[in-house]
Short mmCIF file of C-alpha atoms and ligand atoms in Angstrom, two decimals:
data_model
loop_
_atom_site.label_atom_id
_atom_site.label_comp_id
_atom_site.label_asym_id
_atom_site.label_seq_id
_atom_site.Cartn_x
_atom_site.Cartn_y
_atom_site.Cartn_z
CA MET I 119 119.04 108.85 88.33
CA ARG I 120 116.62 106.52 90.07
CA ARG I 121 115.49 103.47 88.13
CA PRO I 122 111.70 103.22 88.06
CA LEU I 123 110.00 100.26 89.72
CA ILE I 124 106.52 99.03 88.92
CA ALA I 125 105.32 96.52 91.52
CA GLY I 126 102.03 94.65 91.56
CA ASN I 127 100.27 94.03 94.87
CA TRP I 128 97.84 91.22 94.11
CA LYS I 129 96.33 91.34 97.61
CA MET I 130 94.19 88.26 98.42
CA ASN I 131 93.14 87.47 94.86
CA GLY I 132 93.31 84.66 92.34
CA THR I 133 93.71 80.92 92.08
CA LYS I 134 96.75 78.83 91.32
CA ALA I 135 95.82 78.71 87.63
CA GLU I 136 95.10 82.44 87.47
CA ALA I 137 98.41 83.21 89.14
CA ALA I 138 100.28 81.17 86.54
CA ASP I 139 98.38 82.81 83.65
CA LEU I 140 99.01 86.28 85.00
CA LEU I 141 102.71 85.61 85.56
CA ASN I 142 103.11 84.20 82.06
CA GLY I 143 101.29 87.20 80.57
CA ILE I 144 103.49 89.66 82.46
CA LYS I 145 106.61 87.72 81.58
CA ALA I 146 105.81 87.87 77.86
CA GLY I 147 104.69 91.50 78.01
CA VAL I 148 107.72 92.99 79.75
CA ALA I 149 110.35 90.78 78.09
CA GLY I 150 111.86 93.56 75.97
CA MET I 151 111.91 96.25 78.67
CA GLN I 152 115.37 97.36 79.80
CA LYS I 153 114.99 100.51 81.88
CA VAL I 154 112.23 99.66 84.33
CA ASP I 155 112.31 97.25 87.26
CA VAL I 156 109.22 95.05 87.48
CA ALA I 157 107.99 93.08 90.49
CA VAL I 158 104.92 91.13 91.56
CA CYS I 159 103.69 90.41 95.07
CA PRO I 160 101.31 87.42 94.96
CA PRO I 161 99.65 85.90 98.05
CA PHE I 162 101.97 83.66 100.12
CA PRO I 163 100.69 80.30 98.80
CA TYR I 164 101.44 81.34 95.21
CA LEU I 165 104.94 82.71 95.75
CA TYR I 166 106.41 79.40 94.70
CA ILE I 167 104.75 79.80 91.29
CA ALA I 168 106.46 83.17 90.89
CA ALA I 169 109.74 81.58 91.98
CA GLU I 170 109.35 78.90 89.31
CA LEU I 171 107.96 80.90 86.40
CA LEU I 172 110.12 83.99 86.88
CA ALA I 173 113.39 82.21 87.61
CA ASP I 174 114.82 82.96 84.16
CA THR I 175 113.65 86.60 84.05
CA ALA I 176 114.59 89.96 85.56
CA ILE I 177 111.14 90.25 87.17
CA GLY I 178 111.39 90.33 90.93
CA TRP I 179 108.81 88.96 93.29
CA GLY I 180 107.87 89.78 96.82
CA SER I 181 105.55 89.04 99.71
CA GLN I 182 102.75 91.27 101.00
CA ASP I 183 103.90 91.10 104.61
CA VAL I 184 106.69 89.71 106.76
CA SER I 185 107.05 88.85 110.42
CA GLN I 186 108.65 91.26 112.84
CA GLU I 187 110.24 88.25 114.53
CA ALA I 188 113.33 86.36 113.37
CA GLY I 189 111.86 82.91 114.03
CA GLY I 190 110.37 80.61 116.65
CA ALA I 191 106.96 80.11 118.21
CA PHE I 192 104.96 82.58 116.10
CA THR I 193 102.11 80.59 114.59
CA GLY I 194 101.02 81.74 111.19
CA GLN I 195 103.92 84.11 110.59
CA VAL I 196 106.55 83.99 107.86
CA SER I 197 110.07 85.23 108.51
CA ALA I 198 112.18 87.39 106.22
CA ALA I 199 114.92 84.75 106.31
CA MET I 200 112.49 82.12 104.98
CA LEU I 201 111.47 84.41 102.15
CA LYS I 202 115.08 85.17 101.32
CA ASP I 203 115.88 81.48 101.40
CA PHE I 204 113.86 80.77 98.29
CA GLY I 205 114.59 83.85 96.25
CA CYS I 206 112.11 86.48 97.37
CA ARG I 207 113.41 90.01 96.72
CA TYR I 208 110.80 92.38 98.20
CA ALA I 209 108.28 92.56 101.04
CA ILE I 210 105.44 95.06 101.25
CA ILE I 211 105.39 96.43 104.80
CA GLY I 212 102.72 98.47 106.59
CA HIS I 213 100.09 98.49 103.86
CA SER I 214 97.11 100.59 104.97
CA GLU I 215 94.88 97.50 104.81
CA ARG I 216 97.12 95.87 107.41
CA ARG I 217 97.29 99.04 109.48
CA GLN I 218 93.50 99.35 109.47
CA LEU I 219 92.27 95.74 109.44
CA ASN I 220 95.08 94.01 111.33
CA GLY I 221 95.86 96.80 113.77
CA GLU I 222 99.49 97.21 112.72
CA THR I 223 101.20 100.08 114.51
CA ASP I 224 104.14 102.22 113.42
CA ALA I 225 106.32 100.49 116.01
CA LEU I 226 105.44 97.03 114.71
CA ILE I 227 105.95 98.12 111.10
CA ALA I 228 109.41 99.50 111.94
CA ARG I 229 110.33 96.09 113.38
CA LYS I 230 109.12 94.34 110.23
CA TYR I 231 111.15 96.75 108.13
CA ALA I 232 114.24 96.01 110.20
CA GLN I 233 113.78 92.24 109.91
CA ALA I 234 113.47 92.51 106.13
CA VAL I 235 116.64 94.58 105.80
CA ARG I 236 118.56 92.25 108.12
CA SER I 237 117.68 89.27 105.91
CA GLY I 238 118.44 91.00 102.61
CA ILE I 239 114.81 91.50 101.63
CA VAL I 240 113.97 94.94 100.23
CA PRO I 241 111.07 96.37 102.23
CA ILE I 242 108.46 98.47 100.41
CA LEU I 243 107.14 100.67 103.22
CA CYS I 244 103.62 102.00 102.61
CA VAL I 245 102.66 105.39 104.00
CA GLY I 246 99.57 107.50 103.43
CA GLU I 247 96.71 109.48 104.92
CA THR I 248 92.98 108.79 105.06
CA LEU I 249 90.44 111.11 103.44
CA GLU I 250 89.51 112.53 106.82
CA GLU I 251 93.16 113.26 107.59
CA ARG I 252 93.65 114.95 104.21
CA GLU I 253 90.53 117.04 104.59
CA SER I 254 91.59 118.20 108.02
CA GLY I 255 95.01 119.28 106.70
CA LYS I 256 96.94 116.49 108.40
CA THR I 257 98.51 114.77 105.38
CA GLU I 258 102.08 115.85 106.10
CA GLU I 259 101.77 115.14 109.82
CA VAL I 260 100.54 111.59 109.11
CA VAL I 261 103.07 110.63 106.45
CA ALA I 262 105.86 112.18 108.54
CA ARG I 263 104.84 109.92 111.42
CA HIS I 264 104.88 106.88 109.12
CA ILE I 265 108.30 107.70 107.68
CA ASP I 266 109.79 108.72 111.03
CA ALA I 267 108.86 105.39 112.62
CA VAL I 268 111.64 103.72 110.63
CA LEU I 269 113.98 106.75 110.74
CA ASP I 270 113.82 106.91 114.52
CA ALA I 271 114.07 103.17 115.15
CA GLU I 272 116.63 102.19 112.52
CA GLY I 273 118.36 105.39 111.42
CA VAL I 274 118.45 106.96 107.97
CA GLU I 275 120.68 104.13 106.65
CA ALA I 276 117.59 101.91 106.65
CA TYR I 277 116.24 103.99 103.76
CA GLY I 278 119.35 103.14 101.78
CA GLN I 279 118.08 99.56 101.63
CA GLY I 280 114.36 100.01 101.14
CA ILE I 281 111.64 101.60 99.06
CA VAL I 282 108.75 103.84 100.11
CA ALA I 283 105.27 103.78 98.59
CA TYR I 284 102.98 106.75 99.06
CA GLU I 285 99.47 105.34 99.02
CA PRO I 286 96.75 107.81 99.99
CA VAL I 287 94.10 105.59 101.59
CA TRP I 288 91.30 107.48 99.83
CA ALA I 289 92.78 106.52 96.45
CA ILE I 290 93.15 102.79 97.11
CA GLY I 291 90.64 100.70 95.22
CA THR I 292 88.33 103.69 94.81
CA GLY I 293 89.07 104.68 91.23
CA VAL I 294 89.98 108.14 92.57
CA THR I 295 93.64 108.86 91.88
CA ALA I 296 95.68 111.60 93.48
CA THR I 297 96.45 114.24 90.87
CA PRO I 298 100.07 114.25 89.73
CA GLU I 299 100.52 117.53 91.65
CA GLN I 300 98.99 116.17 94.87
CA ALA I 301 101.17 113.08 94.69
CA GLN I 302 104.32 115.00 93.75
CA ASP I 303 103.83 117.36 96.73
CA VAL I 304 103.75 114.46 99.18
CA HIS I 305 106.62 112.61 97.48
CA ALA I 306 108.77 115.75 97.64
CA PHE I 307 107.87 116.17 101.30
CA LEU I 308 108.85 112.56 102.06
CA ARG I 309 112.14 112.88 100.23
CA GLN I 310 112.87 116.13 102.08
CA ARG I 311 112.18 114.40 105.38
CA VAL I 312 114.84 111.78 104.61
CA ALA I 313 117.19 114.40 103.07
CA ALA I 314 117.22 116.26 106.39
CA LYS I 315 119.20 113.26 107.71
CA SER I 316 121.08 112.28 104.54
CA LYS I 317 120.83 113.93 101.14
CA ASP I 318 122.63 111.05 99.44
CA ILE I 319 120.23 108.44 100.79
CA ALA I 320 117.22 110.63 99.96
CA ASP I 321 118.47 111.15 96.40
CA GLY I 322 118.73 107.40 95.86
CA LEU I 323 115.45 106.46 97.58
CA ARG I 324 112.72 105.22 95.27
CA ILE I 325 109.29 106.54 96.24
CA LEU I 326 106.44 104.80 94.44
CA TYR I 327 102.89 106.06 94.09
CA GLY I 328 99.98 103.71 94.77
CA GLY I 329 96.23 104.26 94.59
CA SER I 330 94.12 103.57 91.49
CA MET I 331 97.12 103.77 89.18
CA LYS I 332 96.07 102.54 85.73
CA PRO I 333 97.35 102.58 82.16
CA GLY I 334 95.47 105.87 81.60
CA ASN I 335 97.11 107.84 84.41
CA ALA I 336 100.45 106.09 85.01
CA ALA I 337 102.56 108.14 82.58
CA GLU I 338 101.67 111.55 84.02
CA LEU I 339 102.22 110.33 87.58
CA ILE I 340 105.58 108.71 86.83
CA ALA I 341 106.66 111.84 84.93
CA GLN I 342 106.73 113.79 88.23
CA ALA I 343 110.20 114.53 89.56
CA ASP I 344 109.83 112.60 92.82
CA ILE I 345 107.60 109.72 91.63
CA ASP I 346 109.80 106.73 90.87
CA GLY I 347 107.21 104.17 89.85
CA GLY I 348 104.05 102.60 91.15
CA LEU I 349 102.59 100.06 93.55
CA ILE I 350 99.61 98.74 91.67
CA GLY I 351 96.60 96.94 93.14
CA GLY I 352 93.58 96.25 90.92
CA ALA I 353 95.33 96.94 87.61
CA SER I 354 98.10 94.48 88.49
CA LEU I 355 95.60 91.61 88.17
CA LYS I 356 95.25 92.08 84.41
CA ALA I 357 98.43 91.31 82.50
CA ALA I 358 97.69 93.81 79.71
CA ASP I 359 97.05 96.67 82.16
CA PHE I 360 100.06 95.88 84.31
CA VAL I 361 102.32 95.59 81.26
CA ALA I 362 101.01 98.94 79.98
CA ILE I 363 101.93 100.57 83.30
CA CYS I 364 105.39 98.95 83.12
CA GLN I 365 105.72 100.42 79.62
CA ALA I 366 104.94 103.88 81.05
CA GLY I 367 107.81 103.30 83.50
CA GLU I 368 110.09 102.19 80.69
CA ASP I 369 109.20 105.25 78.60
CA ASN I 370 109.75 107.65 81.50
CA ALA I 371 113.08 106.19 82.60
P1 13P E 578 94.59 99.95 93.79
O1 13P E 578 95.59 100.10 92.65
O2 13P E 578 93.62 98.84 93.57
O3 13P E 578 93.97 101.26 94.12
O4 13P E 578 95.44 99.51 95.08
C1 13P E 578 96.60 100.19 95.40
C2 13P E 578 97.29 99.45 96.48
O5 13P E 578 96.79 99.30 97.58
C3 13P E 578 98.61 98.86 96.18
O6 13P E 578 99.25 98.42 97.32
#
């Protein structure tokens, strides 16, 4: 049985004070939960606040990106080893905003994934199609390409050490959520793609859903057989909403 994970992607939001308030609210709200894993991914400058405030909790924290390089003359980049060094557990890799706005390619994303795994950071690989791709029947082709980038470069074993998040681009920040059936279909397809190389690894792989997940729709999404939690954007910025989604994970575990 896969343990559900609810992870918050704060994106480029908040101040130092807001980060501390949010972390304290989440900490208090999820304190009694036993069956769900909870994580937050604040912006880089606020990671130290998560490290401090969450040190005595089971809540994990992660970055929103990581360098594809191990170290050296790469101005502005942050290595997986540095993140690991101060207690970071996860790194979001290949978010569609980075694919679209920062020109990240599948090849680059596979290198980032590999660096994370090598340093003991758990990568959360984001995959997902645009509205245009969905409407032209290309959803499976696109997510297969995203998932295969890591499979081909690093082998199926890489998925034994990471997490996948299916985030349809048309559902991100739009208020439009994939229906549980739409999401389940893609999650099952992704798991099958990995199972073709290793059933054991596919069975253990957590595949999160992301895209306008909220307290009102989290339970029915997480109840799907192949949906193992959520990667939450907007609703992760309000402690009460994020905690309610974590509770849905706890109740569905
Ligand atoms: P929203 O929950 O705001 O749609 O964002 C989802 C997301 O991009 C998480 O990585």
